[in-house]
PDB file of C-alpha atoms in Angstrom:
ATOM      1  CA  MET A   1       0.000   0.000   0.000  1.00  0.00           C
ATOM      2  CA  LYS A   2       2.854   2.409   0.803  1.00  0.00           C
ATOM      3  CA  SER A   3       4.345   1.944  -2.667  1.00  0.00           C
ATOM      4  CA  ASP A   4       0.996   2.581  -4.391  1.00  0.00           C
ATOM      5  CA  PHE A   5       0.384   5.705  -2.287  1.00  0.00           C
ATOM      6  CA  LEU A   6       3.787   7.206  -3.052  1.00  0.00           C
ATOM      7  CA  GLU A   7       3.351   6.574  -6.771  1.00  0.00           C
ATOM      8  CA  LYS A   8      -0.110   8.170  -6.827  1.00  0.00           C
ATOM      9  CA  GLU A   9       1.173  11.126  -4.797  1.00  0.00           C
ATOM     10  CA  PHE A  10       4.015  11.651  -7.280  1.00  0.00           C
ATOM     11  CA  LEU A  11       1.638  11.475 -10.259  1.00  0.00           C
ATOM     12  CA  ASN A  12      -0.624  14.075  -8.630  1.00  0.00           C
ATOM     13  CA  ASN A  13       2.257  16.467  -7.944  1.00  0.00           C
ATOM     14  CA  SER A  14       2.704  19.510 -10.167  1.00  0.00           C
ATOM     15  CA  ILE A  15       5.656  19.675 -12.541  1.00  0.00           C
ATOM     16  CA  GLU A  16       7.540  22.874 -13.262  1.00  0.00           C
ATOM     17  CA  ILE A  17      10.853  23.872 -14.840  1.00  0.00           C
ATOM     18  CA  ILE A  18      12.857  26.653 -13.181  1.00  0.00           C
ATOM     19  CA  ASP A  19      16.353  27.681 -14.278  1.00  0.00           C
ATOM     20  CA  GLY A  20      16.942  24.422 -16.129  1.00  0.00           C
ATOM     21  CA  VAL A  21      15.714  22.199 -13.295  1.00  0.00           C
ATOM     22  CA  LEU A  22      12.648  19.945 -13.448  1.00  0.00           C
ATOM     23  CA  TYR A  23      10.790  19.983 -10.125  1.00  0.00           C
ATOM     24  CA  SER A  24       7.981  17.877  -8.700  1.00  0.00           C
ATOM     25  CA  SER A  25       6.047  19.888  -6.134  1.00  0.00           C
ATOM     26  CA  SER A  26       3.204  19.243  -3.706  1.00  0.00           C
ATOM     27  CA  PRO A  27       1.818  21.404  -0.866  1.00  0.00           C
ATOM     28  CA  HIS A  28       4.299  19.688   1.450  1.00  0.00           C
ATOM     29  CA  VAL A  29       7.535  19.172  -0.492  1.00  0.00           C
ATOM     30  CA  VAL A  30       9.458  20.221  -3.605  1.00  0.00           C
ATOM     31  CA  VAL A  31      11.836  17.711  -5.196  1.00  0.00           C
ATOM     32  CA  ASP A  32      14.247  18.211  -8.092  1.00  0.00           C
ATOM     33  CA  ILE A  33      13.996  15.418 -10.690  1.00  0.00           C
ATOM     34  CA  MET A  34      16.502  16.420 -13.352  1.00  0.00           C
ATOM     35  CA  SER A  35      18.584  19.365 -14.502  1.00  0.00           C
ATOM     36  CA  THR A  36      20.296  20.579 -17.655  1.00  0.00           C
ATOM     37  CA  ASP A  37      23.607  19.966 -15.831  1.00  0.00           C
ATOM     38  CA  GLU A  38      23.422  16.493 -17.376  1.00  0.00           C
ATOM     39  CA  ASP A  39      23.578  17.735 -20.969  1.00  0.00           C
ATOM     40  CA  LEU A  40      27.037  16.403 -21.892  1.00  0.00           C
ATOM     41  CA  ILE A  41      26.387  13.116 -20.085  1.00  0.00           C
ATOM     42  CA  MET A  42      23.206  12.620 -22.076  1.00  0.00           C
ATOM     43  CA  GLU A  43      24.857  13.500 -25.384  1.00  0.00           C
ATOM     44  CA  GLU A  44      27.686  11.015 -24.823  1.00  0.00           C
ATOM     45  CA  SER A  45      25.195   8.349 -23.738  1.00  0.00           C
ATOM     46  CA  ALA A  46      23.042   8.934 -26.830  1.00  0.00           C
ATOM     47  CA  LYS A  47      26.088   8.525 -29.101  1.00  0.00           C
ATOM     48  CA  ILE A  48      26.712   5.092 -27.634  1.00  0.00           C
ATOM     49  CA  LEU A  49      23.070   4.027 -27.779  1.00  0.00           C
ATOM     50  CA  CYS A  50      22.658   5.097 -31.398  1.00  0.00           C
ATOM     51  CA  GLN A  51      25.897   3.742 -32.828  1.00  0.00           C
ATOM     52  CA  ASN A  52      24.137   0.748 -34.389  1.00  0.00           C
ATOM     53  CA  LYS A  53      21.320   2.908 -35.870  1.00  0.00           C
ATOM     54  CA  GLY A  54      18.673   0.462 -34.648  1.00  0.00           C
ATOM     55  CA  THR A  55      15.609   0.679 -32.394  1.00  0.00           C
ATOM     56  CA  VAL A  56      16.151   2.639 -29.166  1.00  0.00           C
ATOM     57  CA  LEU A  57      14.088   2.637 -25.965  1.00  0.00           C
ATOM     58  CA  ASN A  58      14.445   5.315 -23.292  1.00  0.00           C
ATOM     59  CA  VAL A  59      12.674   4.823 -19.962  1.00  0.00           C
ATOM     60  CA  GLY A  60      12.032   8.209 -18.337  1.00  0.00           C
ATOM     61  CA  PHE A  61      11.652  11.382 -20.422  1.00  0.00           C
ATOM     62  CA  GLY A  62      12.444  14.029 -17.771  1.00  0.00           C
ATOM     63  CA  LEU A  63      13.627  17.156 -19.563  1.00  0.00           C
ATOM     64  CA  GLY A  64      13.975  15.202 -22.804  1.00  0.00           C
ATOM     65  CA  ILE A  65      17.716  15.864 -23.056  1.00  0.00           C
ATOM     66  CA  ILE A  66      18.802  12.390 -24.083  1.00  0.00           C
ATOM     67  CA  ASP A  67      15.731  11.967 -26.270  1.00  0.00           C
ATOM     68  CA  ASN A  68      16.589  15.102 -28.229  1.00  0.00           C
ATOM     69  CA  TYR A  69      20.060  13.729 -28.894  1.00  0.00           C
ATOM     70  CA  ILE A  70      18.677  10.294 -29.793  1.00  0.00           C
ATOM     71  CA  ARG A  71      16.195  11.862 -32.189  1.00  0.00           C
ATOM     72  CA  ASN A  72      18.993  13.848 -33.860  1.00  0.00           C
ATOM     73  CA  PHE A  73      20.896  10.605 -34.507  1.00  0.00           C
ATOM     74  CA  LYS A  74      17.840   9.317 -36.447  1.00  0.00           C
ATOM     75  CA  PRO A  75      17.551   5.735 -35.184  1.00  0.00           C
ATOM     76  CA  LYS A  76      15.322   3.226 -36.944  1.00  0.00           C
ATOM     77  CA  GLU A  77      12.770   3.569 -34.120  1.00  0.00           C
ATOM     78  CA  HIS A  78      12.741   5.703 -30.983  1.00  0.00           C
ATOM     79  CA  HIS A  79      10.491   4.683 -28.079  1.00  0.00           C
ATOM     80  CA  ILE A  80       9.956   6.707 -24.892  1.00  0.00           C
ATOM     81  CA  ILE A  81       8.213   5.584 -21.692  1.00  0.00           C
ATOM     82  CA  GLU A  82       7.032   8.268 -19.253  1.00  0.00           C
ATOM     83  CA  ILE A  83       4.794   7.779 -16.227  1.00  0.00           C
ATOM     84  CA  HIS A  84       3.930  11.399 -15.317  1.00  0.00           C
ATOM     85  CA  PRO A  85       1.124  12.939 -17.465  1.00  0.00           C
ATOM     86  CA  GLN A  86       2.562  16.463 -17.301  1.00  0.00           C
ATOM     87  CA  ILE A  87       6.030  15.309 -18.339  1.00  0.00           C
ATOM     88  CA  TYR A  88       4.433  13.240 -21.104  1.00  0.00           C
ATOM     89  CA  ASP A  89       2.763  16.465 -22.267  1.00  0.00           C
ATOM     90  CA  LEU A  90       6.213  18.097 -22.417  1.00  0.00           C
ATOM     91  CA  ALA A  91       7.267  15.363 -24.844  1.00  0.00           C
ATOM     92  CA  ILE A  92       4.232  16.111 -27.011  1.00  0.00           C
ATOM     93  CA  LYS A  93       4.979  19.836 -26.815  1.00  0.00           C
ATOM     94  CA  ASP A  94       8.461  19.028 -28.171  1.00  0.00           C
ATOM     95  CA  LYS A  95       6.736  17.079 -31.007  1.00  0.00           C
ATOM     96  CA  PHE A  96       8.093  13.676 -30.034  1.00  0.00           C
ATOM     97  CA  ASN A  97       4.666  12.291 -30.886  1.00  0.00           C
ATOM     98  CA  GLN A  98       5.525  13.109 -34.517  1.00  0.00           C
ATOM     99  CA  THR A  99       8.959  11.488 -34.577  1.00  0.00           C
ATOM    100  CA  SER A 100       8.889   8.786 -31.901  1.00  0.00           C
ATOM    101  CA  PHE A 101       6.690   6.227 -30.157  1.00  0.00           C
ATOM    102  CA  LEU A 102       5.429   7.669 -26.855  1.00  0.00           C
ATOM    103  CA  HIS A 103       4.176   5.362 -24.116  1.00  0.00           C
ATOM    104  CA  LEU A 104       2.359   6.873 -21.114  1.00  0.00           C
ATOM    105  CA  GLY A 105       2.262   4.760 -17.981  1.00  0.00           C
ATOM    106  CA  ASN A 106       4.198   2.639 -15.547  1.00  0.00           C
ATOM    107  CA  TRP A 107       7.276   1.165 -17.229  1.00  0.00           C
ATOM    108  CA  GLU A 108       6.608  -2.232 -15.652  1.00  0.00           C
ATOM    109  CA  ASP A 109       3.242  -2.548 -17.394  1.00  0.00           C
ATOM    110  CA  ILE A 110       4.570  -1.305 -20.737  1.00  0.00           C
ATOM    111  CA  VAL A 111       7.697  -3.481 -20.653  1.00  0.00           C
ATOM    112  CA  ASN A 112       5.570  -6.517 -19.805  1.00  0.00           C
ATOM    113  CA  GLN A 113       3.564  -5.775 -22.951  1.00  0.00           C
ATOM    114  CA  PHE A 114       6.816  -5.631 -24.943  1.00  0.00           C
ATOM    115  CA  VAL A 115       7.729  -9.052 -23.519  1.00  0.00           C
ATOM    116  CA  LEU A 116       4.328 -10.525 -24.418  1.00  0.00           C
ATOM    117  CA  LYS A 117       4.604  -9.171 -27.968  1.00  0.00           C
ATOM    118  CA  ASN A 118       8.271 -10.234 -28.252  1.00  0.00           C
ATOM    119  CA  LYS A 119       9.224  -6.608 -28.965  1.00  0.00           C
ATOM    120  CA  LYS A 120      12.977  -6.145 -28.607  1.00  0.00           C
ATOM    121  CA  PHE A 121      15.362  -3.218 -28.957  1.00  0.00           C
ATOM    122  CA  ASP A 122      18.893  -2.616 -30.222  1.00  0.00           C
ATOM    123  CA  ALA A 123      19.603  -0.136 -27.425  1.00  0.00           C
ATOM    124  CA  ILE A 124      17.966   0.683 -24.087  1.00  0.00           C
ATOM    125  CA  TYR A 125      18.525   3.516 -21.611  1.00  0.00           C
ATOM    126  CA  PHE A 126      17.043   3.626 -18.104  1.00  0.00           C
ATOM    127  CA  ASP A 127      16.703   6.803 -16.052  1.00  0.00           C
ATOM    128  CA  THR A 128      13.603   7.186 -13.922  1.00  0.00           C
ATOM    129  CA  TYR A 129      12.802   9.289 -10.882  1.00  0.00           C
ATOM    130  CA  THR A 130      12.916   7.218  -7.681  1.00  0.00           C
ATOM    131  CA  PHE A 131       9.778   8.292  -5.831  1.00  0.00           C
ATOM    132  CA  ASN A 132       9.934   5.236  -3.560  1.00  0.00           C
ATOM    133  CA  ARG A 133      13.254   3.661  -2.506  1.00  0.00           C
ATOM    134  CA  ASP A 134      11.482   0.528  -1.301  1.00  0.00           C
ATOM    135  CA  LYS A 135      10.388  -0.298  -4.843  1.00  0.00           C
ATOM    136  CA  LYS A 136      13.968  -0.602  -6.215  1.00  0.00           C
ATOM    137  CA  GLN A 137      13.072   0.226  -9.800  1.00  0.00           C
ATOM    138  CA  TRP A 138      16.633   0.035 -11.092  1.00  0.00           C
ATOM    139  CA  ALA A 139      17.122  -3.472  -9.733  1.00  0.00           C
ATOM    140  CA  MET A 140      13.742  -4.529 -11.123  1.00  0.00           C
ATOM    141  CA  PHE A 141      14.614  -3.269 -14.586  1.00  0.00           C
ATOM    142  CA  GLY A 142      18.015  -4.959 -14.463  1.00  0.00           C
ATOM    143  CA  LYS A 143      16.243  -8.285 -13.965  1.00  0.00           C
ATOM    144  CA  ILE A 144      13.969  -7.903 -17.000  1.00  0.00           C
ATOM    145  CA  VAL A 145      16.090  -5.968 -19.530  1.00  0.00           C
ATOM    146  CA  ASP A 146      17.488  -9.198 -21.043  1.00  0.00           C
ATOM    147  CA  LYS A 147      13.987 -10.091 -22.271  1.00  0.00           C
ATOM    148  CA  ILE A 148      13.637  -6.956 -24.413  1.00  0.00           C
ATOM    149  CA  LEU A 149      17.222  -6.451 -25.634  1.00  0.00           C
ATOM    150  CA  LYS A 150      18.401  -7.983 -28.904  1.00  0.00           C
ATOM    151  CA  PRO A 151      21.679  -9.927 -29.199  1.00  0.00           C
ATOM    152  CA  ASN A 152      24.560  -7.435 -29.536  1.00  0.00           C
ATOM    153  CA  GLY A 153      22.195  -4.826 -28.115  1.00  0.00           C
ATOM    154  CA  ILE A 154      23.379  -1.988 -25.865  1.00  0.00           C
ATOM    155  CA  PHE A 155      22.085  -1.286 -22.360  1.00  0.00           C
ATOM    156  CA  SER A 156      23.048   1.830 -20.412  1.00  0.00           C
ATOM    157  CA  TYR A 157      21.594   3.891 -17.577  1.00  0.00           C
ATOM    158  CA  PHE A 158      22.095   7.105 -15.647  1.00  0.00           C
ATOM    159  CA  ASN A 159      24.870   6.009 -13.318  1.00  0.00           C
ATOM    160  CA  ASN A 160      24.025   7.912 -10.155  1.00  0.00           C
ATOM    161  CA  ASN A 161      23.181   7.095  -6.531  1.00  0.00           C
ATOM    162  CA  ALA A 162      20.110   4.995  -7.375  1.00  0.00           C
ATOM    163  CA  SER A 163      21.934   2.667  -9.765  1.00  0.00           C
ATOM    164  CA  LYS A 164      24.766   2.178  -7.280  1.00  0.00           C
ATOM    165  CA  ARG A 165      22.486   1.760  -4.279  1.00  0.00           C
ATOM    166  CA  GLU A 166      20.468  -0.916  -6.056  1.00  0.00           C
ATOM    167  CA  LYS A 167      23.638  -2.607  -7.401  1.00  0.00           C
ATOM    168  CA  ILE A 168      22.488  -2.916 -10.989  1.00  0.00           C
ATOM    169  CA  GLU A 169      25.974  -4.021 -12.105  1.00  0.00           C
ATOM    170  CA  ASP A 170      25.838  -6.979  -9.722  1.00  0.00           C
ATOM    171  CA  ILE A 171      22.438  -7.944 -11.109  1.00  0.00           C
ATOM    172  CA  LEU A 172      23.749  -7.918 -14.689  1.00  0.00           C
ATOM    173  CA  GLU A 173      26.980  -9.759 -13.872  1.00  0.00           C
ATOM    174  CA  PRO A 174      25.524 -13.307 -14.214  1.00  0.00           C
ATOM    175  CA  LEU A 175      24.496 -12.472 -17.803  1.00  0.00           C
ATOM    176  CA  LYS A 176      28.184 -12.197 -18.749  1.00  0.00           C
ATOM    177  CA  TRP A 177      27.535  -9.211 -20.999  1.00  0.00           C
ATOM    178  CA  LYS A 178      30.525  -7.162 -22.108  1.00  0.00           C
ATOM    179  CA  LYS A 179      30.952  -4.183 -19.803  1.00  0.00           C
ATOM    180  CA  ASN A 180      32.282  -0.898 -21.186  1.00  0.00           C
ATOM    181  CA  LYS A 181      33.297   2.218 -19.305  1.00  0.00           C
ATOM    182  CA  LYS A 182      34.132   5.814 -20.147  1.00  0.00           C
ATOM    183  CA  TYR A 183      34.950   8.654 -17.753  1.00  0.00           C
ATOM    184  CA  ILE A 184      33.710  12.162 -18.480  1.00  0.00           C
ATOM    185  CA  PRO A 185      35.739  14.766 -16.535  1.00  0.00           C
ATOM    186  CA  TYR A 186      33.765  17.211 -14.420  1.00  0.00           C
ATOM    187  CA  SER A 187      35.642  20.078 -16.123  1.00  0.00           C
ATOM    188  CA  LYS A 188      34.053  19.106 -19.459  1.00  0.00           C
ATOM    189  CA  ILE A 189      30.610  18.694 -17.880  1.00  0.00           C
ATOM    190  CA  LEU A 190      30.962  22.117 -16.262  1.00  0.00           C
ATOM    191  CA  LYS A 191      31.657  23.819 -19.600  1.00  0.00           C
ATOM    192  CA  ARG A 192      28.136  22.858 -20.743  1.00  0.00           C
ATOM    193  CA  ILE A 193      26.443  24.165 -17.612  1.00  0.00           C
ATOM    194  CA  LYS A 194      24.963  27.642 -17.923  1.00  0.00           C
ATOM    195  CA  ARG A 195      23.326  27.781 -14.500  1.00  0.00           C
ATOM    196  CA  LYS A 196      25.135  29.619 -11.694  1.00  0.00           C
ATOM    197  CA  LYS A 197      24.748  26.832  -9.134  1.00  0.00           C
ATOM    198  CA  PRO A 198      25.313  23.377 -10.664  1.00  0.00           C
ATOM    199  CA  MET A 199      23.575  20.519  -8.884  1.00  0.00           C
ATOM    200  CA  ILE A 200      25.605  17.666 -10.379  1.00  0.00           C
ATOM    201  CA  SER A 201      28.419  15.852  -8.576  1.00  0.00           C
ATOM    202  CA  LYS A 202      31.920  17.268  -9.046  1.00  0.00           C
ATOM    203  CA  ARG A 203      33.331  13.778  -9.518  1.00  0.00           C
ATOM    204  CA  PRO A 204      34.069  12.488 -13.040  1.00  0.00           C
ATOM    205  CA  TYR A 205      30.995  10.803 -14.456  1.00  0.00           C
ATOM    206  CA  GLU A 206      31.405   7.062 -15.033  1.00  0.00           C
ATOM    207  CA  LEU A 207      29.449   6.241 -18.178  1.00  0.00           C
ATOM    208  CA  ILE A 208      28.774   2.492 -18.236  1.00  0.00           C
ATOM    209  CA  TRP A 209      27.171   0.430 -20.958  1.00  0.00           C
ATOM    210  CA  PHE A 210      26.773  -3.285 -21.542  1.00  0.00           C
ATOM    211  CA  ILE A 211      26.680  -5.170 -24.832  1.00  0.00           C
ATOM    212  CA  LYS A 212      24.577  -8.321 -24.820  1.00  0.00           C
ATOM    213  CA  ASN A 213      26.291 -11.450 -26.096  1.00  0.00           C
TER     214      ASN A 213
END
């Protein structure tokens, strides 16, 4: 019941963008979801995801940064899953409904439909807002991603506190996929940031992606 309540509360919260930051706000709390500080990270991630020019799935639209880069690389298909109606509307405002496949709803339900229909992707990116730590979304996705990723397909994710806390690398290890790593220096990330007070970590960003055998 706690998980369901937190999800419904998040979906009822208002969404607003202030100074390049996407906020979720309720009468009681304001939470930052994403910021434009991640621009270079998302561009470098999109390059990796789109290198095979196939079908790409992104879970979590946010500010649409990575999806803009993916769209510019012109993949064969571009799918986006977004749970929050207001954020989904931002994707429509940016005309992703004209260039991509938009899916509104819980990623678990939509991915299960992909599994049932045997829909698979050449590249997948996962980056959702963790509104409930008990749910462990990153770990859950790590356990199902194999079912919707093609052989030689690429899987990557926003490598932040949530992915580390839920040990997604440990979950993928038994699959024996090829792990790749690239460090993006904070100095390069900072050059892309126009805001006066960056919110992103000052450590180098560790971009990780796996290639399915």
